[in-house]
Amino acid sequence: MERVRDRMKKNWPLWEVFVRSKNGLEHRHFGSLHAADAEMALENARDVYTRRNEGISIWVVESKHITATNPDNNGELFEPAKDKIYRHPTFYDLPDEIKHM
Amino acid sequence: MSEEQIKELEIQFEARIARDEKIEPKDWMPEKYRQTHIRQMSQHAHSEIIGMLPEGNWITRAPTLRRKVALLAKVQDEGGHGLYLYSATETLGITRDELLEQLHTGKAKYSSIFNYPAISWADMGAIGWLVDGAAIINQIALCGASYGPYARAMVRICKEESFHQRQGYEILVTLMKGTQEQKNMAQDALNRFWWPSLMMFGPTDAESPHTAQSMKWKLKRKTNDDLRQQFIDQTVPQAELIGLTIPDSDLKWNEEKQQYDSGEINWDEFWQVVKGHGPCNKERMKARIAAHENGQWVRDAAMAYAEKKEKRKTNK
Ligand SMILES: [Fe+2]
Ligand SMILES: [Fe+2]
């Protein structure tokens, strides 16, 4: 009996919830929850994350499908952009009189 | 990692927090920071769901439909708060199962206030007004916590809390406009919930050994005594306005300090309840464990159904 129980006891996987609060805005990460499948994840997300008109559209994705960068690599990944100031409009010298540019 | 490397990482970590940077789940953090957060955040999560029990008992006995929908919505919110906090705690590398296990075996604590019984309808008023009121003060202070997922959960929770306190106060406002018997009910509820509500802020600063570390990590932004004082100062006028008397004969306005002086809290009672000897500790744990165990077959069935559906899809 105990072994049947152990085999039965599979925990519901974790899902990440993204909500679009209104048309014209992107879906934003709202939080996570456990659910047996995608359909239940949507239903639960509706119940917990949109009780006060916070959204009009929900995405759910099982957390294990998300690949994330490792903060240990932040240096090599994101530092190089810091000294590339020529990617910003303020880098360029223009005469003071110039307008609309 | 060598001890020296860890030291170096710790120094960088403390500096990040001092700069008010947020810490996110995958960032390196000292093991003690992780453990302390798991303890405090899960205790907070447990309090949300145990807190559903005393109020849940009154939903079917609410005196009007208006009161019933409000209480139902409030209790549902508390379930949601539990979820936000459990999810945030899980980002620290502990499973929901482990967290619940700690609650059910008594290893983890929850707020002692929920070990007091709710014996009359007026208690629904006192709980919303005082218990949620005290919780809001604690939680607003935590919106600036250093751990990102915790701070975000707090912001969301704070947005939802304010109706909880208002619906409670409204219950008492109504009772205080009623018959003498109703007024007595309201006063009785305040008499029973006042002191336990003050205890919600935890031991005095002198008796709270973790405060210094927690302040440094911004897991706490104000001390227990400061928060408690803030609660007293904001609540006393609210009681007076509707004709309720705070059950503290030492309570009086201190003109010089611009705050209330108040009587000594019965800390023996506090520690007794924390240690499990409050009026309802056993009852609450029994109800929680029963809910969990009786729900196991539902969780199993849902999982089995999900797997069956998935199999059908792949066989097509
Ligand atoms: Fe709550
Ligand atoms: Fe609440």
XYZ file of C-alpha atoms in Angstrom, chain A residues 18-28 30 50 54-59:
19
model
C 2.233 35.875 -17.777
C -0.653 38.334 -17.919
C -1.561 41.046 -20.415
C -3.331 43.697 -18.380
C -4.919 45.360 -21.400
C -4.663 45.351 -25.149
C -1.703 47.367 -26.307
C 0.485 46.125 -23.458
C 2.774 43.111 -23.442
C 2.272 40.020 -21.313
C 4.200 40.456 -18.102
C 2.997 37.825 -12.694
C -6.862 38.223 -12.098
C -5.742 42.693 -13.609
C -5.799 41.012 -16.986
C -7.501 40.146 -20.234
C -5.139 37.462 -21.478
C -3.004 34.829 -19.748
C -0.058 32.733 -20.887
